[in-house]
Short mmCIF file of C-alpha atoms in Angstrom, two decimals:
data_model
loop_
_atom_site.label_atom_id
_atom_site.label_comp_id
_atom_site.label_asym_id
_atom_site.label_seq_id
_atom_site.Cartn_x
_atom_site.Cartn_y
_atom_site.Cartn_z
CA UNK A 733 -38.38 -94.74 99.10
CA UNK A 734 -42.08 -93.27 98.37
CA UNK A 735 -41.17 -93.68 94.62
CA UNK A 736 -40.12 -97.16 95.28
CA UNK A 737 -43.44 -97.60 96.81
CA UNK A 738 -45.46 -95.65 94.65
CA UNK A 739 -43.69 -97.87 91.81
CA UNK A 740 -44.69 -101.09 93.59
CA UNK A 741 -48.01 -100.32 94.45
CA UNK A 742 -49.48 -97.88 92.33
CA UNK A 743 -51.68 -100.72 90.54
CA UNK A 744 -53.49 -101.00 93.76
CA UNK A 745 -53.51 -97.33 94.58
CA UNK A 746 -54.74 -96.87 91.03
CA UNK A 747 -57.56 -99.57 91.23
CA UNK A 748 -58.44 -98.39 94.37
CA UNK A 749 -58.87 -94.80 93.45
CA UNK A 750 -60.91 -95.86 90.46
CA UNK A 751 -63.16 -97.55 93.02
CA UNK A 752 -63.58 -94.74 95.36
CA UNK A 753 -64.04 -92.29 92.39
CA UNK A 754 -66.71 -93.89 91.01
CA UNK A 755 -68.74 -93.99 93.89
CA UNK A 756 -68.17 -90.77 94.43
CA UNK A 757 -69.53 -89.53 90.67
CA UNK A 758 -72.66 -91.86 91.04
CA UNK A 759 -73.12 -89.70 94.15
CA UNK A 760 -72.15 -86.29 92.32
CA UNK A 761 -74.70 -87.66 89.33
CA UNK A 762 -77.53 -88.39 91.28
CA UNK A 763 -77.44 -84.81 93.18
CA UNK A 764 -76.69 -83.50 89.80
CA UNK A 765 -79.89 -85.02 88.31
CA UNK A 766 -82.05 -84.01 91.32
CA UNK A 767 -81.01 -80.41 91.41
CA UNK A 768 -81.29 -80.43 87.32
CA UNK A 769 -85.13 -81.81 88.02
CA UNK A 770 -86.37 -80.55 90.82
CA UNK A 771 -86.98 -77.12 92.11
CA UNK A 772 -84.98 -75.92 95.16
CA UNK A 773 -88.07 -76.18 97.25
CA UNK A 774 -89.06 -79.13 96.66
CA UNK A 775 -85.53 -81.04 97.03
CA UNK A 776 -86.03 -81.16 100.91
CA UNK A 777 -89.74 -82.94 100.91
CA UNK A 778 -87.97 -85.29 97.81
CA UNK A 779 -85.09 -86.02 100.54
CA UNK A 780 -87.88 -86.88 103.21
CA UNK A 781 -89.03 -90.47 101.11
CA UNK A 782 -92.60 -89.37 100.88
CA UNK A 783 -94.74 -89.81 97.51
CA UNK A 784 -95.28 -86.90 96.01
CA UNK A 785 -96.07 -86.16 92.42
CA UNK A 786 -93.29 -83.55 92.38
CA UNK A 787 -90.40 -85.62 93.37
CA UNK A 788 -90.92 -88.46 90.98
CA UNK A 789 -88.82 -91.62 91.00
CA UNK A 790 -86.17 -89.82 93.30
CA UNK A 791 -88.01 -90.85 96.49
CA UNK A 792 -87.46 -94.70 95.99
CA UNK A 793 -83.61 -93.93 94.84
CA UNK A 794 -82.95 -91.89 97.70
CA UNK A 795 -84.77 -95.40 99.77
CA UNK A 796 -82.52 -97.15 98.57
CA UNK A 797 -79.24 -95.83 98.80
CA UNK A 798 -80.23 -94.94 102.47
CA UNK A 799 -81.36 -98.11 103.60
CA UNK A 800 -79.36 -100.65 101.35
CA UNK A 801 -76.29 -99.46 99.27
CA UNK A 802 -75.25 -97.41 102.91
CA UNK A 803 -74.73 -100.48 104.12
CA UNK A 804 -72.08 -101.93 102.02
CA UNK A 805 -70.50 -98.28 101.59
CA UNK A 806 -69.88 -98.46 105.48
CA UNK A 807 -67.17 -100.92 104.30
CA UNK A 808 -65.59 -99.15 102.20
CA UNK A 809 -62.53 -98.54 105.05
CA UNK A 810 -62.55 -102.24 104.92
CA UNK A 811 -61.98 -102.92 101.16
CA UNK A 812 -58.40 -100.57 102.12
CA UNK A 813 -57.35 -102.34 104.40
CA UNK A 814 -58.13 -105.89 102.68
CA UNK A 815 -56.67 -104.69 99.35
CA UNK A 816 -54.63 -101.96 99.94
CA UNK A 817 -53.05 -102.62 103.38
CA UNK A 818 -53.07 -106.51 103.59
CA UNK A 819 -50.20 -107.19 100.92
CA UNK A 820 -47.81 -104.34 102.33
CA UNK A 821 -45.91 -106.67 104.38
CA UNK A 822 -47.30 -109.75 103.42
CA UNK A 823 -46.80 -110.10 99.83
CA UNK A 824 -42.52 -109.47 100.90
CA UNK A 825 -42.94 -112.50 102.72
CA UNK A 826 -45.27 -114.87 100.38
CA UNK A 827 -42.52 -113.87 97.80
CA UNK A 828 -39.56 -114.18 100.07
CA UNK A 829 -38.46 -110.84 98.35
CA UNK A 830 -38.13 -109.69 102.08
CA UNK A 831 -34.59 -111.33 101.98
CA UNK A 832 -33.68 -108.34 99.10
CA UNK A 833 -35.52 -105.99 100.71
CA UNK A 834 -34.75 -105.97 104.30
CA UNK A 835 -31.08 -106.23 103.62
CA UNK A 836 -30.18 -103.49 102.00
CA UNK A 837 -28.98 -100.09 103.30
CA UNK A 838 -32.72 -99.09 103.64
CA UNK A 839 -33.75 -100.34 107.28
CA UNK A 840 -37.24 -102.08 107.47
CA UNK A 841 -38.47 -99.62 109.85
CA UNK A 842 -38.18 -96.56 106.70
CA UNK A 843 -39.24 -99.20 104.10
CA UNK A 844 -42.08 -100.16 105.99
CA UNK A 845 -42.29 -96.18 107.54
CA UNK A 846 -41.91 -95.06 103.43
CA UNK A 847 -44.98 -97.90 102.64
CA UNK A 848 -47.47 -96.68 105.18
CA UNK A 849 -47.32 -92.88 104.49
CA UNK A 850 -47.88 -93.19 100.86
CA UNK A 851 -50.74 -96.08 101.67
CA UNK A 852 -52.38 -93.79 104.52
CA UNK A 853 -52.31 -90.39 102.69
CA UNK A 854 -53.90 -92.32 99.65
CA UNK A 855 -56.46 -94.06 101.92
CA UNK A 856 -57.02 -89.96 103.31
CA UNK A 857 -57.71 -88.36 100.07
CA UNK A 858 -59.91 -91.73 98.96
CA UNK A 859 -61.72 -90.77 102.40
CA UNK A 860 -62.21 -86.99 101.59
CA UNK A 861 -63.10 -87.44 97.97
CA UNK A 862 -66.01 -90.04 98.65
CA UNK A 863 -67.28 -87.90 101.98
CA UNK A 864 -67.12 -84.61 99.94
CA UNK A 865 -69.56 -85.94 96.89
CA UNK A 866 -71.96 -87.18 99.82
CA UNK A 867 -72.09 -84.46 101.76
CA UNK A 868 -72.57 -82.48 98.50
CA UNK A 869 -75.77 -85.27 97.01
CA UNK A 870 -76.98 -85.03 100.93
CA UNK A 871 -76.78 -81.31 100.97
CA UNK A 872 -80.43 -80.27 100.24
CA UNK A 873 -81.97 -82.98 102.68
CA UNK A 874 -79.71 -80.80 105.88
CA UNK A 875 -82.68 -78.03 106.12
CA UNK A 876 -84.97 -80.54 107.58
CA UNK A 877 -82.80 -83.58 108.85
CA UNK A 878 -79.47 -81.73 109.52
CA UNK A 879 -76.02 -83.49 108.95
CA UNK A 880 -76.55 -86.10 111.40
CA UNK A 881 -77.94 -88.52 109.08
CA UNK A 882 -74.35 -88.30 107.18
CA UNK A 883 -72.09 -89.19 109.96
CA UNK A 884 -70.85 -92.29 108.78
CA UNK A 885 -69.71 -90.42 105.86
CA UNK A 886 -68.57 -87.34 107.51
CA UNK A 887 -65.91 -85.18 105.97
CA UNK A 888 -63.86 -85.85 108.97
CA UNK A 889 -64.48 -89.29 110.68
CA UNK A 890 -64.74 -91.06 107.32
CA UNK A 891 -61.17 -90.20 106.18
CA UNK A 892 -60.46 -91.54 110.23
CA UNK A 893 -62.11 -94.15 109.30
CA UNK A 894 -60.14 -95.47 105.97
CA UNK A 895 -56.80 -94.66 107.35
CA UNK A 896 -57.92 -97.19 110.65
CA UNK A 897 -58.77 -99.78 107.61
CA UNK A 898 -56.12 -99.48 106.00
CA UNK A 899 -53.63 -99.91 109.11
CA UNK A 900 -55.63 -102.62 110.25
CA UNK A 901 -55.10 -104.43 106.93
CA UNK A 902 -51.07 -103.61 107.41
CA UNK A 903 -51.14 -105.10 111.26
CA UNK A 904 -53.12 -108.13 109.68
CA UNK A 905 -51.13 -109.18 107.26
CA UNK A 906 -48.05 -108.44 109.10
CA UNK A 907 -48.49 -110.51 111.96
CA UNK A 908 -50.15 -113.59 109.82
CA UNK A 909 -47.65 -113.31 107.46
CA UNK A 910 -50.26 -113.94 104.52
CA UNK A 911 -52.14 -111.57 102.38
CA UNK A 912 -55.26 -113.21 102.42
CA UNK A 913 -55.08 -114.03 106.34
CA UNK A 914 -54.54 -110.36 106.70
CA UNK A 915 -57.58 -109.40 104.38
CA UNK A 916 -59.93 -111.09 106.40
CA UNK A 917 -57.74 -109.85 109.75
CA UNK A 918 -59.32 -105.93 107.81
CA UNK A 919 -62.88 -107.68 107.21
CA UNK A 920 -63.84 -109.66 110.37
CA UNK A 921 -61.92 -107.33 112.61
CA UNK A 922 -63.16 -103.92 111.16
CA UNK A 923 -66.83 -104.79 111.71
CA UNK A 924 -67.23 -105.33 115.32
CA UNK A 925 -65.22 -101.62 115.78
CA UNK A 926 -67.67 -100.79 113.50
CA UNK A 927 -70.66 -101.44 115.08
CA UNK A 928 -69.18 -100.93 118.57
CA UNK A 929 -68.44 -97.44 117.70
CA UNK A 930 -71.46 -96.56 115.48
CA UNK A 931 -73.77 -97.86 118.55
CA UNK A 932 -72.37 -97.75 121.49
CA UNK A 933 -69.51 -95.35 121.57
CA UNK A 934 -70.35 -92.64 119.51
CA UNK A 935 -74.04 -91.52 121.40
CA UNK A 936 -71.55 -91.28 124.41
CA UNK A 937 -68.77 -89.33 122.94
CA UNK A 938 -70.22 -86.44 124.60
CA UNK A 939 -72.88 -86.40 127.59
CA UNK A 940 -76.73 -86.20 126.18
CA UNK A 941 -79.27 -83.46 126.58
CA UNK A 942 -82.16 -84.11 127.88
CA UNK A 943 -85.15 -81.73 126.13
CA UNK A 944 -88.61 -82.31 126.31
CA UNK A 945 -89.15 -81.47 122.66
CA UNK A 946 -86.82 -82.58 119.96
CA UNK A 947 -85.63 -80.04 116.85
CA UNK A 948 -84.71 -81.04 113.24
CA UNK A 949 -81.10 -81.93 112.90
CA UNK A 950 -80.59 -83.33 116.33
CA UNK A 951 -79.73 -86.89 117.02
CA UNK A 952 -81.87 -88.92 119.49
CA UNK A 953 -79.57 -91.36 121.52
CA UNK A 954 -81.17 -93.78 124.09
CA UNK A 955 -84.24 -93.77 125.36
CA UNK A 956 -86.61 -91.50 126.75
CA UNK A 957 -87.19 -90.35 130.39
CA UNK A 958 -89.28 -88.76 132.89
CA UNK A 959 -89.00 -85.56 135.14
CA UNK A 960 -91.14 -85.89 138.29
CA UNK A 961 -91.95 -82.24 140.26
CA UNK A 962 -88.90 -82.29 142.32
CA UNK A 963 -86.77 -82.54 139.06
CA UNK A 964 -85.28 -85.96 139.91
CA UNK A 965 -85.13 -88.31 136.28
CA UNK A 966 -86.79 -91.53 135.86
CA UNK A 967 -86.37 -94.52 133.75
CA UNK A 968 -89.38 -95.76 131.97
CA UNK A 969 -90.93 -98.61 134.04
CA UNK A 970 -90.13 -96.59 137.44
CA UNK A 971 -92.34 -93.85 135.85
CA UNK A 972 -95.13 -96.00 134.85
CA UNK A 973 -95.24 -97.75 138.27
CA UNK A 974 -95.38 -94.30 140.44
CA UNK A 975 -97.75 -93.14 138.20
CA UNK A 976 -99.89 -96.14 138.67
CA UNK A 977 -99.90 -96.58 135.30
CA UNK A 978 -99.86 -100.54 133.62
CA UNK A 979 -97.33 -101.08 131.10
CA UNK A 980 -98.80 -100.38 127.68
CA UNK A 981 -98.39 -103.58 125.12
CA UNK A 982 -96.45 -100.92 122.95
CA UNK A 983 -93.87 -98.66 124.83
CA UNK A 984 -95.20 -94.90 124.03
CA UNK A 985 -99.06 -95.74 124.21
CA UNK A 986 -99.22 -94.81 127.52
CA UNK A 987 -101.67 -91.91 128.67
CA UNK A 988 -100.04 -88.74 128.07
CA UNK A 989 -102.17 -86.91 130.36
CA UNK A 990 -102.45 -88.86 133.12
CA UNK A 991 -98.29 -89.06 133.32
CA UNK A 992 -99.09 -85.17 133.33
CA UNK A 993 -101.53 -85.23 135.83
CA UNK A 994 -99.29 -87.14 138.07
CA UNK A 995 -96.62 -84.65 137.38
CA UNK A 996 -94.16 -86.43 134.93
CA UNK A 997 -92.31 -84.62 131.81
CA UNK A 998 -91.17 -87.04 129.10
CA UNK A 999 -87.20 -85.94 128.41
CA UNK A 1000 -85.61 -87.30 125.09
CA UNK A 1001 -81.65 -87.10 125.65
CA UNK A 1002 -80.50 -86.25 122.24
CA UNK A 1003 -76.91 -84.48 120.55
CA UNK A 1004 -77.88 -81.22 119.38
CA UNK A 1005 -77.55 -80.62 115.43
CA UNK A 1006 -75.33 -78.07 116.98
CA UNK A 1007 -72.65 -80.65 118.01
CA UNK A 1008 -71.72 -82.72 114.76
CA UNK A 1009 -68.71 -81.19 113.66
CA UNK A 1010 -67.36 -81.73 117.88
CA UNK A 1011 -68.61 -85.15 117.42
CA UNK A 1012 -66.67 -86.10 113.99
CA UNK A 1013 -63.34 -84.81 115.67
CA UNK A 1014 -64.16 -86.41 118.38
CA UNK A 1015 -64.54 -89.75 116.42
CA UNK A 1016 -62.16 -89.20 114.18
CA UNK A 1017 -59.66 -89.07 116.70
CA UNK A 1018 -60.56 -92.40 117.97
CA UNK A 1019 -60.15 -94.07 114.42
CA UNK A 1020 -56.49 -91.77 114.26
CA UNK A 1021 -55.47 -93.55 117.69
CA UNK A 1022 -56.73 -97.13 116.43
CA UNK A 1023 -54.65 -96.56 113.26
CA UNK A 1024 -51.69 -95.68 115.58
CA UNK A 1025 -51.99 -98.59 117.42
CA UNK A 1026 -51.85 -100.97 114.46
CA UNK A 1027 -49.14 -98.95 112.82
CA UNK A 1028 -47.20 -99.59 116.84
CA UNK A 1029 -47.97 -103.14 116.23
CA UNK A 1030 -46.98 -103.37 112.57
CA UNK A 1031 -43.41 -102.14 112.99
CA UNK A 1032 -42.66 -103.66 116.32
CA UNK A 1033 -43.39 -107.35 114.59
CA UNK A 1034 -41.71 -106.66 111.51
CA UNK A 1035 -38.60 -105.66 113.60
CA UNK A 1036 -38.76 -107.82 116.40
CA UNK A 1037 -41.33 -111.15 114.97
CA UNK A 1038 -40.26 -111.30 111.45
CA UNK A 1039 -36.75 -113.06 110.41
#
């Protein structure tokens, strides 16, 4: 049956791949031509966006694929599932070829078992490929920044992350019965996890320290608080009112010494550099059980929902 797939959907596989692999050598090109230009010491500061005479153009590049082409990479996951995982069921059912396909000695649960593995350990390696090239272009910027500033492309959650696309696509289309229901089922349902996760779940994956100075490489989450003299935390406001200090028009213009004087340490709760890899298993085994959870809802409609 994975032949039978492979034969059937290798055009997608195939354009897919191309996709994924092209991204990847624009990323593998670009570090390529920085490391070819510029000296090993100087690739950090170049990483860093300020001008300086000895990075060049590469600044402005760097800008822009961190502020603007990261964007639309983030959806990546969701191109699988809209392309790649949308039409697994569906297309059987647009075509009525289900009628051939589910009758035969092959049961639906290994056609549709045979479908997903080859889909999902294609989505995987399109995951690992793309995630290895980035961490390899972001490589030189880690001395100063650390790998935090890669996460979305980690070598662990990202792969997570495109199998969760692509099962999302296969639930989609499944349950709507149409391949371009179940593309936008991957689109408009992969972006609120999305954000949800990138915002909200993942700075509380694991508790926060609190340190009163913050290191290169670790990742500030939430905002900052105060330690009075008998140790017990306080939220910003609550500090500035014992204090007897007025709210500033800008939150962090207040007087550092007289928050001193009164006693108050300013705390910034932050992951340590430290705990990235933790973090990415930790995340990628939240996209793993999201994918399992559409896969559960994939089979159980095609065996009990579809005729």
């Amino acid at each position: 049956m994975i032949w039978v797939s492979w034969r059937q959907d290798r055009a997608r596989l195939l354009g897919l791949a191309v996709l994924f692999v092209v991204l990847a050598a624009g990323y593998v090109a670009m570090g390529a031509g920085m490391r070819s230009s510029l000296s090993t010491v100087d690739l950090p500061d170049c990483f860093a966006g300020a001008p300086d005479p000895r990075c060049g153009d590469w600044p402005a590049l760097i800008a822009f694929v961190h502020n603007y082409a990261q964007l639309l990479l983030t959806l990546l996951p969701a191109a699988l599932g809209m392309f790649l995982g949308a039409p697994v069921v569906a297309t059987e059912l647009e075509h009525h070829t289900f009628r051939f396909t589910w009758t035969q000695s092959v049961t639906r649960g290994r056609w549709l078992g045979s479908k997903l593995l080859l889909g999902g350990a294609f989505s995987v390696a399109y995951g690992l490929v793309f995630a290895a090239a980035y961490a390899w272009w972001y490589a030189p910027a880690t001395q100063l920044d650390g790998w935090f500033p890669t996460f979305d492309f980690g070598l662990v959650s990202f792969p997570a992350t495109c199998l969760f696309g692509f099962a999302l696509g296969v639930a989609g289309g499944a349950v709507f019965r149409r391949t371009l229901a179940g593309a936008a089922v991957a689109l408009v349902g992969f972006l609120p996890v999305i954000v949800v996760v990138k915002n909200l779940v993942r700075p509380r994956l694991l508790s926060a320290v609190l340190t009163e100075q913050t290191h290169g490489g670790d990742l500030t989450v939430g905002t900052e608080v105060f330690r009075d003299g008998a140790g017990v935390i306080h939220g910003y406001n609550e500090t500035l009112a014992l204090a007897g200090i007025p709210r500033p028009p800008i939150p962090g213009m207040e007087p550092v010494d007289r928050l001193a004087a009164a006693g108050f340490t300013r705390l910034y709760p932050v992951q340590p550099a430290g705990r990235f890899w933790t973090l990415q298993l930790c995340e990628a085994g939240l996209f793993v059980l999201l994918a399992a959870l559409c896969v559960a809802l994939a089979f159980w409609w095609v065996r009990r929902r579809l005729a």
